[in-house]
Coordinates of C-alpha atoms in Angstrom, one line a residue:
Chain A
M260 CA 21.2 3.8 -30.0
S261 CA 20.9 7.3 -27.9
R262 CA 18.6 4.9 -24.7
A263 CA 21.1 2.1 -25.1
A264 CA 24.3 4.0 -24.7
P265 CA 23.6 5.5 -20.5
I266 CA 22.5 1.9 -19.9
L267 CA 25.8 0.2 -21.5
T268 CA 27.8 3.3 -20.1
V269 CA 26.6 2.0 -16.5
L270 CA 27.1 -1.7 -17.6
L271 CA 30.5 -1.2 -18.7
A272 CA 31.4 1.2 -15.6
I273 CA 30.2 -1.3 -12.9
V274 CA 32.0 -4.6 -14.6
V275 CA 35.2 -2.4 -14.8
I276 CA 34.6 -1.6 -10.8
W277 CA 33.9 -5.4 -10.1
Y278 CA 37.6 -6.3 -11.9
L279 CA 39.1 -4.0 -9.9
A280 CA 37.9 -4.4 -6.5
A281 CA 38.7 -8.4 -7.4
I282 CA 42.1 -7.8 -8.0
G283 CA 42.1 -5.7 -4.9
M284 CA 40.5 -8.0 -2.9
N285 CA 42.1 -11.2 -4.1
A286 CA 45.8 -10.3 -4.0
Q287 CA 46.5 -10.9 -0.4
W288 CA 45.8 -14.5 -1.2
A289 CA 48.1 -14.6 -4.4
Q290 CA 50.7 -12.6 -2.0
D291 CA 50.7 -15.5 0.7
Q292 CA 51.1 -18.1 -1.6
A293 CA 53.9 -16.7 -3.3
A294 CA 55.9 -16.0 0.0
R295 CA 55.1 -19.4 0.9
A296 CA 56.8 -20.7 -2.3
G297 CA 59.3 -18.1 -1.2
T298 CA 58.7 -16.5 -5.0
E299 CA 58.3 -12.6 -6.1
L300 CA 55.1 -12.3 -8.2
S301 CA 55.4 -9.5 -10.7
T302 CA 52.6 -6.9 -11.2
Q303 CA 51.8 -9.2 -14.0
A304 CA 51.4 -12.2 -12.8
L305 CA 49.6 -11.3 -9.6
I306 CA 46.7 -9.5 -11.8
A307 CA 46.5 -12.6 -13.5
D308 CA 46.4 -14.8 -10.6
T309 CA 43.7 -12.8 -8.9
M310 CA 41.6 -13.7 -12.0
T311 CA 42.3 -17.8 -11.7
Q312 CA 42.1 -18.3 -8.1
D313 CA 39.5 -21.7 -7.7
R314 CA 38.0 -19.6 -4.5
P315 CA 38.7 -16.4 -4.9
V316 CA 37.5 -13.2 -2.0
L317 CA 35.4 -12.2 -5.3
P318 CA 35.0 -14.2 -8.3
T319 CA 35.5 -11.9 -11.5
P320 CA 32.7 -11.3 -14.1
H321 CA 34.2 -13.9 -16.3
Q322 CA 34.5 -16.5 -13.9
V323 CA 31.1 -16.2 -12.2
A324 CA 29.7 -15.8 -16.3
V325 CA 31.8 -19.1 -16.6
G326 CA 30.5 -20.7 -13.5
L327 CA 26.8 -19.6 -14.7
W328 CA 27.1 -21.2 -18.0
D329 CA 28.1 -24.4 -16.6
G330 CA 25.9 -24.7 -14.4
L331 CA 22.7 -23.7 -16.7
A332 CA 23.7 -25.2 -19.8
G333 CA 26.8 -27.1 -19.2
Q334 CA 24.8 -29.9 -17.2
A335 CA 21.8 -32.6 -17.8
I336 CA 19.2 -30.5 -15.8
T337 CA 18.3 -33.5 -13.8
S338 CA 21.7 -33.2 -12.1
K339 CA 22.6 -32.0 -8.7
R340 CA 24.8 -29.5 -9.8
S341 CA 22.4 -27.8 -12.4
L342 CA 21.5 -24.6 -11.8
V343 CA 18.5 -25.2 -14.2
W344 CA 16.9 -28.0 -11.6
H345 CA 17.8 -26.0 -8.5
G346 CA 16.4 -23.0 -9.9
W347 CA 13.2 -25.3 -10.9
V348 CA 12.3 -26.3 -7.3
T349 CA 12.6 -23.1 -6.0
L350 CA 10.5 -21.5 -8.4
A351 CA 7.9 -24.0 -7.4
A352 CA 8.2 -23.4 -3.9
T353 CA 8.1 -19.8 -5.0
L354 CA 5.0 -20.0 -6.9
A355 CA 3.1 -21.7 -4.1
G356 CA 3.9 -19.2 -1.6
F357 CA 2.7 -16.4 -3.9
G358 CA -0.3 -17.9 -4.7
I359 CA -1.0 -18.5 -0.9
G360 CA 0.3 -15.3 0.1
S361 CA -1.7 -13.3 -2.6
A362 CA -5.0 -15.3 -1.6
A363 CA -4.3 -14.7 1.7
G364 CA -3.6 -10.8 1.8
I365 CA -6.8 -10.5 -0.8
L366 CA -9.3 -12.1 1.5
L367 CA -7.5 -10.6 4.5
A368 CA -8.3 -7.2 2.8
I369 CA -11.7 -7.6 1.9
G370 CA -12.6 -9.0 5.7
I371 CA -10.7 -6.0 6.9
V372 CA -12.6 -3.3 4.2
H373 CA -16.3 -4.9 5.3
D374 CA -15.7 -5.8 8.7
R375 CA -14.9 -3.2 11.7
A376 CA -13.9 -5.7 13.6
M377 CA -11.0 -6.8 11.2
D378 CA -10.4 -3.6 10.2
Q379 CA -9.3 -2.3 14.2
S380 CA -7.6 -5.7 14.8
V381 CA -6.0 -7.1 11.5
M382 CA -3.4 -4.9 10.5
P383 CA -1.8 -4.8 13.7
W384 CA -0.9 -8.4 13.5
A385 CA 0.2 -8.2 10.1
V386 CA 2.5 -5.4 10.7
A387 CA 3.8 -7.5 13.7
S388 CA 4.6 -10.7 11.3
Q389 CA 6.3 -8.3 8.9
T390 CA 9.3 -7.2 11.9
V391 CA 9.7 -10.6 12.8
P392 CA 13.2 -11.6 11.4
I393 CA 12.0 -13.9 8.5
L394 CA 15.7 -15.6 9.1
A395 CA 14.1 -16.4 12.8
I396 CA 10.8 -18.0 11.9
A397 CA 11.9 -19.8 8.6
P398 CA 13.6 -22.5 11.0
M399 CA 10.6 -23.1 13.2
V400 CA 8.3 -23.6 10.3
I401 CA 10.4 -26.1 8.8
V402 CA 10.9 -27.8 12.1
V403 CA 7.3 -27.7 13.1
F404 CA 6.3 -29.1 10.0
A405 CA 8.6 -31.7 9.6
S406 CA 7.6 -33.0 13.2
A407 CA 4.2 -33.7 11.4
G408 CA 6.1 -35.1 8.5
V409 CA 5.4 -32.3 6.1
T410 CA 8.4 -31.8 4.2
G411 CA 9.8 -29.9 1.2
L412 CA 7.9 -27.6 -1.5
L413 CA 4.7 -26.9 1.7
P414 CA 6.8 -25.1 4.5
K415 CA 9.0 -23.2 2.0
A416 CA 5.7 -21.7 0.3
I417 CA 4.6 -21.0 4.0
I418 CA 7.7 -19.1 4.2
S419 CA 7.6 -17.8 1.4
A420 CA 3.7 -16.8 1.8
W421 CA 4.6 -15.1 5.2
L422 CA 6.3 -12.2 2.9
S423 CA 4.1 -11.8 0.3
F424 CA 0.9 -11.8 1.9
F425 CA 1.7 -8.4 3.5
P426 CA 2.2 -6.1 0.1
V427 CA -1.2 -7.7 -1.3
L428 CA -3.1 -6.7 2.0
V429 CA -1.9 -3.4 2.1
G430 CA -1.9 -2.7 -1.4
M431 CA -5.5 -4.7 -1.5
V432 CA -7.1 -2.6 1.5
K433 CA -5.8 0.6 0.0
G434 CA -7.5 -0.1 -3.4
L435 CA -10.6 -1.7 -2.4
R436 CA -11.2 1.5 -0.4
T437 CA -10.6 4.0 -3.7
P438 CA -14.2 4.5 -4.9
D439 CA -15.0 8.0 -3.3
A440 CA -18.0 8.6 -0.9
M441 CA -19.8 9.8 -4.6
Q442 CA -19.6 6.4 -6.1
L443 CA -20.6 4.3 -3.1
D444 CA -23.4 6.7 -2.7
L445 CA -24.4 6.1 -6.4
M446 CA -24.9 2.3 -5.5
R447 CA -26.8 3.2 -2.7
S448 CA -29.0 5.3 -4.3
W449 CA -29.6 2.3 -6.6
S450 CA -30.2 0.1 -3.4
A451 CA -27.0 -2.5 -4.0
S452 CA -25.8 -5.2 -2.3
R453 CA -22.5 -5.2 -0.4
A454 CA -21.8 -8.1 -2.6
Q455 CA -22.6 -5.7 -5.6
I456 CA -21.1 -3.1 -4.8
F457 CA -17.5 -5.2 -4.3
W458 CA -17.7 -7.1 -7.5
R459 CA -18.8 -3.8 -9.7
L460 CA -17.5 -1.4 -7.9
R461 CA -14.4 -2.0 -5.1
L462 CA -13.1 -4.8 -6.9
P463 CA -12.3 -3.4 -10.6
S464 CA -11.5 -0.3 -9.0
A465 CA -8.5 -2.2 -6.7
M466 CA -6.8 -3.9 -9.9
P467 CA -4.3 -1.3 -10.5
Y468 CA -3.2 -1.6 -6.5
L469 CA -3.4 -5.1 -6.6
F470 CA -1.1 -5.4 -10.0
A471 CA 1.2 -3.1 -8.4
S472 CA 1.5 -5.3 -4.8
L473 CA 1.5 -8.1 -6.8
K474 CA 4.8 -7.4 -8.3
V475 CA 6.5 -6.8 -4.8
A476 CA 5.1 -9.6 -3.8
I477 CA 6.2 -12.3 -6.2
A478 CA 9.8 -10.8 -5.5
A479 CA 9.1 -11.1 -1.9
S480 CA 8.3 -14.6 -2.5
L481 CA 11.1 -15.9 -3.8
V482 CA 13.2 -14.1 -1.4
G483 CA 10.7 -16.2 1.0
A484 CA 11.6 -19.6 -1.0
I485 CA 15.3 -19.0 -1.1
V486 CA 15.3 -18.6 3.2
G487 CA 13.5 -21.2 3.3
E488 CA 15.7 -23.9 1.9
L489 CA 18.3 -22.3 4.5
P490 CA 17.4 -24.5 7.1
A491 CA 16.2 -27.7 5.3
G492 CA 19.4 -29.5 5.4
A493 CA 20.4 -27.5 2.4
T494 CA 20.1 -30.4 -0.5
S495 CA 18.2 -28.8 -3.2
G496 CA 17.3 -25.3 -4.1
L497 CA 19.0 -22.0 -4.9
G498 CA 19.2 -21.5 -1.3
A499 CA 21.0 -25.1 -0.6
R500 CA 23.5 -23.6 -3.7
L501 CA 24.2 -20.4 -1.8
L502 CA 24.2 -22.2 1.7
S503 CA 26.8 -24.8 0.4
G504 CA 28.7 -22.6 -1.4
S505 CA 29.3 -20.9 1.9
Y506 CA 30.2 -24.2 3.6
Y507 CA 32.5 -24.8 1.5
G508 CA 34.3 -21.6 0.1
Q509 CA 33.0 -21.6 -3.5
T510 CA 32.3 -18.6 -4.3
I511 CA 31.8 -18.9 -7.7
Q512 CA 28.9 -21.6 -6.9
I513 CA 27.6 -18.6 -4.8
W514 CA 27.8 -15.6 -7.3
S515 CA 26.2 -18.2 -9.8
A516 CA 23.0 -18.9 -7.7
L517 CA 22.5 -15.1 -7.1
F518 CA 22.9 -14.3 -10.6
T519 CA 20.3 -17.1 -11.2
A520 CA 18.1 -15.7 -8.5
A521 CA 18.2 -12.1 -9.7
A522 CA 17.7 -13.2 -13.2
L523 CA 14.3 -15.7 -12.0
A524 CA 12.9 -12.2 -9.9
A525 CA 13.1 -10.2 -12.9
I526 CA 11.4 -12.6 -14.9
L527 CA 8.9 -13.2 -12.4
V528 CA 7.7 -9.6 -12.0
A529 CA 8.3 -9.1 -15.7
A530 CA 5.9 -11.8 -16.4
V531 CA 3.1 -10.2 -13.3
A532 CA 4.1 -6.7 -15.3
L533 CA 2.7 -8.2 -18.7
V534 CA -0.5 -10.2 -16.9
E535 CA -1.3 -6.7 -15.7
R536 CA -0.5 -4.7 -19.0
I537 CA -2.8 -7.3 -20.9
T538 CA -5.9 -6.8 -18.0
L539 CA -6.0 -3.3 -17.6
R540 CA -5.8 -2.8 -21.5
R541 CA -8.8 -4.4 -21.7
M542 CA -10.6 -3.3 -18.9
G543 CA -10.1 -0.2 -20.8
L544 CA -8.1 1.4 -17.8
A545 CA -4.9 1.5 -19.3
R546 CA -4.3 3.0 -23.1
Chain B
M209 CA -39.4 24.7 6.6
D210 CA -42.7 23.0 4.8
L211 CA -42.8 22.3 1.3
T212 CA -44.7 20.1 -1.2
I213 CA -43.5 18.7 -4.2
N214 CA -46.2 17.8 -6.7
R215 CA -45.8 15.4 -9.5
G216 CA -44.4 16.3 -12.9
E217 CA -43.4 19.9 -11.0
F218 CA -39.7 20.9 -11.8
V219 CA -38.1 22.5 -8.4
S220 CA -35.1 24.2 -8.1
F221 CA -33.2 24.5 -4.5
I222 CA -30.8 27.5 -4.5
G223 CA -29.0 29.2 -1.7
P224 CA -25.3 30.0 -0.6
S225 CA -23.4 27.0 0.4
G226 CA -24.1 25.6 3.3
C227 CA -27.6 26.5 3.5
G228 CA -28.4 22.8 3.5
K229 CA -30.1 22.7 0.2
T230 CA -27.9 19.6 -1.0
T231 CA -28.7 17.9 2.8
F232 CA -32.5 18.4 1.6
L233 CA -32.1 16.4 -1.6
R234 CA -29.9 13.9 -0.1
A235 CA -32.4 13.2 2.4
I236 CA -35.1 12.9 -0.4
A237 CA -32.6 10.5 -1.6
A238 CA -32.6 8.3 1.9
L239 CA -28.5 9.1 1.8
E240 CA -29.3 11.0 4.5
T241 CA -31.0 10.8 7.8
P242 CA -32.8 13.8 9.0
T243 CA -32.7 14.8 12.8
G244 CA -36.2 15.5 13.1
G245 CA -39.9 16.8 11.2
S246 CA -41.2 14.0 8.6
L247 CA -40.5 13.5 4.9
T248 CA -42.3 11.4 2.6
V249 CA -41.5 10.6 -0.9
N250 CA -44.7 9.1 -3.1
G251 CA -46.3 8.5 0.1
M252 CA -43.6 6.2 1.9
T253 CA -40.8 7.2 3.8
P254 CA -37.4 7.9 1.6
D255 CA -36.0 4.5 3.0
Q256 CA -38.7 2.7 1.6
A257 CA -38.9 5.1 -1.9
R258 CA -35.3 3.9 -2.5
R259 CA -35.8 0.5 -2.3
A260 CA -38.6 1.1 -4.6
R261 CA -36.4 2.7 -7.2
A262 CA -38.4 5.9 -7.0
Y263 CA -35.9 8.3 -7.8
G264 CA -32.9 8.5 -10.0
Y265 CA -30.1 10.6 -8.3
V266 CA -27.8 12.7 -10.5
F267 CA -24.4 14.1 -8.8
Q268 CA -22.0 17.2 -10.2
A269 CA -19.7 14.6 -11.0
P270 CA -20.8 12.0 -13.9
G271 CA -19.3 9.4 -11.5
L272 CA -18.8 6.9 -14.6
Y273 CA -17.0 3.9 -14.0
P274 CA -13.5 4.0 -16.7
W275 CA -13.7 0.4 -17.4
R276 CA -16.9 0.4 -18.5
T277 CA -18.3 1.8 -22.0
I278 CA -20.9 4.2 -22.2
A279 CA -23.2 1.3 -22.6
G280 CA -22.3 -0.7 -19.8
N281 CA -22.3 2.5 -17.4
I282 CA -25.4 3.1 -18.2
A283 CA -26.6 -0.8 -17.9
L284 CA -25.1 -0.6 -14.4
P285 CA -28.4 0.3 -12.4
L286 CA -30.3 -2.0 -14.4
E287 CA -27.7 -5.3 -13.8
I288 CA -27.8 -4.5 -9.6
M289 CA -31.7 -3.9 -9.8
G290 CA -31.6 -7.5 -11.6
F291 CA -33.6 -6.7 -15.1
S292 CA -33.0 -8.6 -18.1
K293 CA -30.5 -8.9 -20.8
A294 CA -32.7 -8.0 -23.5
D295 CA -34.4 -5.3 -21.0
R296 CA -31.2 -3.8 -20.8
R297 CA -30.6 -3.4 -23.9
E298 CA -33.4 -2.0 -25.3
R299 CA -33.5 0.6 -22.4
V300 CA -30.1 1.8 -22.9
E301 CA -31.0 2.2 -26.6
R302 CA -33.6 4.8 -25.4
V303 CA -32.3 6.3 -22.9
L304 CA -29.0 7.0 -25.0
G305 CA -32.1 8.7 -27.3
L306 CA -33.3 11.1 -25.0
V307 CA -30.1 12.4 -24.0
E308 CA -28.9 12.8 -28.1
L309 CA -26.0 10.1 -27.5
D310 CA -27.2 7.4 -29.5
G311 CA -24.3 5.6 -31.1
F312 CA -22.0 6.7 -28.3
G313 CA -22.7 3.5 -26.3
G314 CA -19.5 1.5 -27.6
K315 CA -17.0 4.0 -26.3
Y316 CA -15.5 4.4 -23.1
P317 CA -16.2 7.7 -20.5
W318 CA -12.4 9.2 -21.6
Q319 CA -13.5 9.4 -25.2
L320 CA -16.2 11.8 -24.2
S321 CA -16.4 15.0 -23.5
G322 CA -17.3 16.6 -20.0
G323 CA -20.8 17.6 -20.8
M324 CA -21.6 14.4 -23.1
Q325 CA -20.1 12.3 -19.8
Q326 CA -22.8 14.5 -18.0
R327 CA -25.4 13.5 -20.4
A328 CA -24.5 9.6 -20.0
S329 CA -24.8 10.2 -16.2
I330 CA -28.4 11.7 -16.9
A331 CA -29.5 8.7 -19.0
R332 CA -28.0 5.9 -16.2
A333 CA -30.1 7.7 -13.8
L334 CA -33.4 7.7 -16.4
A335 CA -32.8 4.0 -17.4
F336 CA -34.7 2.1 -15.0
D337 CA -37.8 4.6 -15.3
A338 CA -38.1 6.1 -11.4
D339 CA -40.6 9.1 -11.4
I340 CA -38.2 11.4 -9.3
L341 CA -35.1 13.0 -11.1
L342 CA -32.9 14.3 -8.2
M343 CA -29.8 16.7 -9.6
D344 CA -27.0 17.8 -7.5
E345 CA -25.3 20.4 -9.4
P346 CA -25.3 18.2 -12.3
F347 CA -24.2 21.4 -14.5
G348 CA -21.7 22.9 -12.1
A349 CA -18.5 21.7 -13.0
L350 CA -19.0 22.7 -16.9
D351 CA -18.3 25.9 -18.6
E352 CA -21.2 28.5 -19.6
I353 CA -21.8 27.3 -23.0
V354 CA -22.0 23.6 -22.5
R355 CA -24.7 24.4 -19.2
D356 CA -26.9 26.2 -21.6
R357 CA -27.1 23.8 -24.2
L358 CA -27.8 21.2 -21.4
N359 CA -30.0 22.7 -19.9
E360 CA -32.4 23.5 -22.8
A361 CA -31.6 19.6 -23.3
L362 CA -32.9 18.5 -19.7
L363 CA -36.1 20.7 -20.2
D364 CA -36.9 18.9 -23.5
L365 CA -36.2 15.7 -21.8
W366 CA -38.7 16.9 -19.1
A367 CA -41.5 17.6 -21.5
K368 CA -41.3 14.1 -23.3
T369 CA -40.7 12.4 -19.9
G370 CA -43.0 13.9 -17.4
K371 CA -40.8 13.9 -14.4
T372 CA -40.7 14.9 -11.2
I373 CA -37.2 17.3 -11.3
G374 CA -35.5 18.1 -8.0
F375 CA -32.8 20.2 -8.9
V376 CA -30.2 21.7 -6.6
T377 CA -28.2 24.6 -8.2
H378 CA -26.3 27.8 -7.3
S379 CA -27.1 30.1 -10.3
I380 CA -29.9 32.3 -10.7
P381 CA -30.4 31.7 -14.1
E382 CA -30.1 28.2 -14.2
A383 CA -32.8 27.9 -11.6
V384 CA -35.4 30.6 -12.8
Y385 CA -34.8 29.2 -16.6
L386 CA -35.6 25.4 -15.6
S387 CA -37.9 25.4 -13.1
T388 CA -41.8 25.6 -12.4
R389 CA -41.1 26.3 -8.5
I390 CA -38.1 27.8 -7.2
V391 CA -37.3 27.3 -3.3
V392 CA -34.6 29.9 -2.0
M393 CA -33.3 29.1 1.0
S394 CA -30.8 30.6 3.9
P395 CA -27.6 29.4 5.7
R396 CA -27.4 29.1 9.3
P397 CA -29.8 27.7 10.2
G398 CA -31.2 26.5 7.0
R399 CA -34.7 27.6 5.8
I400 CA -36.6 28.8 3.1
T401 CA -37.0 32.3 2.4
D402 CA -39.0 32.1 -0.3
V403 CA -41.0 29.8 -2.4
I404 CA -41.3 31.2 -6.2
E405 CA -44.1 30.1 -8.7
S406 CA -42.6 30.6 -12.0
T407 CA -45.3 32.3 -14.6
L408 CA -42.8 31.5 -17.6
P409 CA -44.6 29.4 -19.9
R410 CA -43.2 25.3 -20.2
E411 CA -42.3 26.1 -23.4
R412 CA -38.7 27.9 -22.9
P413 CA -36.2 29.0 -25.6
L414 CA -33.3 30.4 -24.3
D415 CA -34.1 33.7 -25.4
I416 CA -36.6 33.9 -22.7
R417 CA -34.2 34.9 -20.1
D418 CA -33.9 38.4 -22.0
T419 CA -37.8 38.9 -21.5
P420 CA -38.8 41.4 -18.7
E421 CA -40.9 38.3 -16.8
F422 CA -37.9 36.4 -16.8
I423 CA -35.6 39.5 -15.2
A424 CA -38.7 40.2 -12.5
I425 CA -38.4 36.4 -11.4
A426 CA -34.7 36.7 -11.3
H427 CA -34.8 39.5 -9.6
R428 CA -37.2 38.2 -6.8
V429 CA -34.8 35.6 -6.4
R430 CA -31.8 37.8 -5.6
E431 CA -34.3 39.5 -3.5
G432 CA -34.6 36.3 -1.3
L433 CA -31.1 35.1 -1.6
R434 CA -30.4 38.9 0.1
A435 CA -33.0 38.6 2.8
G436 CA -31.3 35.3 3.9
H437 CA -27.9 37.1 4.7
A438 CA -29.5 40.5 6.2
D439 CA -29.3 39.4 9.7
E440 CA -26.1 37.8 9.3
A441 CA -24.8 41.5 7.8

């Protein structure tokens, strides 16, 4: 209870601020409507109205909750209005992008650590790739793939991988370089090959770094997948829900999709953290 | 400098920081390339000797892998060198016995004290039966009580295995207590100021350090170290 109290206090504060903001932001529209109808709104009626609009500037927490519930549980999961279905579409692209991105990051890191030329040439390009706004890249990737006849999951996964390879690359370069001079000298004194040094010393040493960067990468993958859905004609996925919501002023729909994405990110990061705990404990690195 | 180390000797290198004693040991191990002169290890170049697994090297820190058990750590060089699984197990058991760590093979490094970890690292250097054991201040990070105990154990180990041992240290009593020969070095430029043949018997209980003979040798080492500094002061 003593640990739950501060968390609940913060949560309660956020909800209260949210309600106050909703009343303030939605009041203008309510008053415009009343003025147009030639009526005068009492304070009580005004507050009630700000909480029940169809397209509020800022929906109240309970409206979002209802929208979320309806999207998650109120629809058949094959329905185009189901957040489960849209979430699944995004999740598939996220996981594919995470796989591609992590593999690319790990392979590039291995190259950088073992090859002088790669060490000096790859990193500037990797950094440059991350300074280009992903929103500018995404449509080009979609268009290029579409012209080759590839649509759907793969182009989204590529955009997702674009964001997720970088943290893995940086973490793995650092991790593969953690063994100190003495440990490398020991290996040398045994005339160990590079492959033996990699599998027996560098890779195990890098595991804590790998998992730390995988947690960042999987969240970035989700962002990439959602961004990849925006220019794709917006038919499926959480990104599509966000886009169509903004087209039609369906703010409740936008917020519901946002919360679904946030929950999805939390679940994915927690899943990586679980694998991390099991792996490191089995390796004897966590106790 | 000109020096020949015979098979089965226990040679200590002592001198202030920067005199090149560690560099010399690393050159023997082919971890460092000498800028000049000739150096042969068992009649080979240091690099050939390294490939022929002529030596085991013990550093100041144990350098055990936290993700491997003690037995797994000792088996590491054996895996790299391609020993069979049964052979590995038999060797690990044997060297664990040599450093008196029987029964600790299944423990992880963090479950052992600093002294025990260093003994495990010595076991690792012994596991593949190299003729030469090179030790670079192996007990430098340990407290004096543990150090005494390990010095005694090392002499015992040396008597049992008959290895040639090259030992770098900062400590005069440690060098005198362990060695059959003490090489005193001085810095800038690194050179040998004195080579002392120990007159102490091979059998050395810890209280040998209170005998006049021991004190005389320690005195000579100290003189040698001072001579190396004389032209600086």
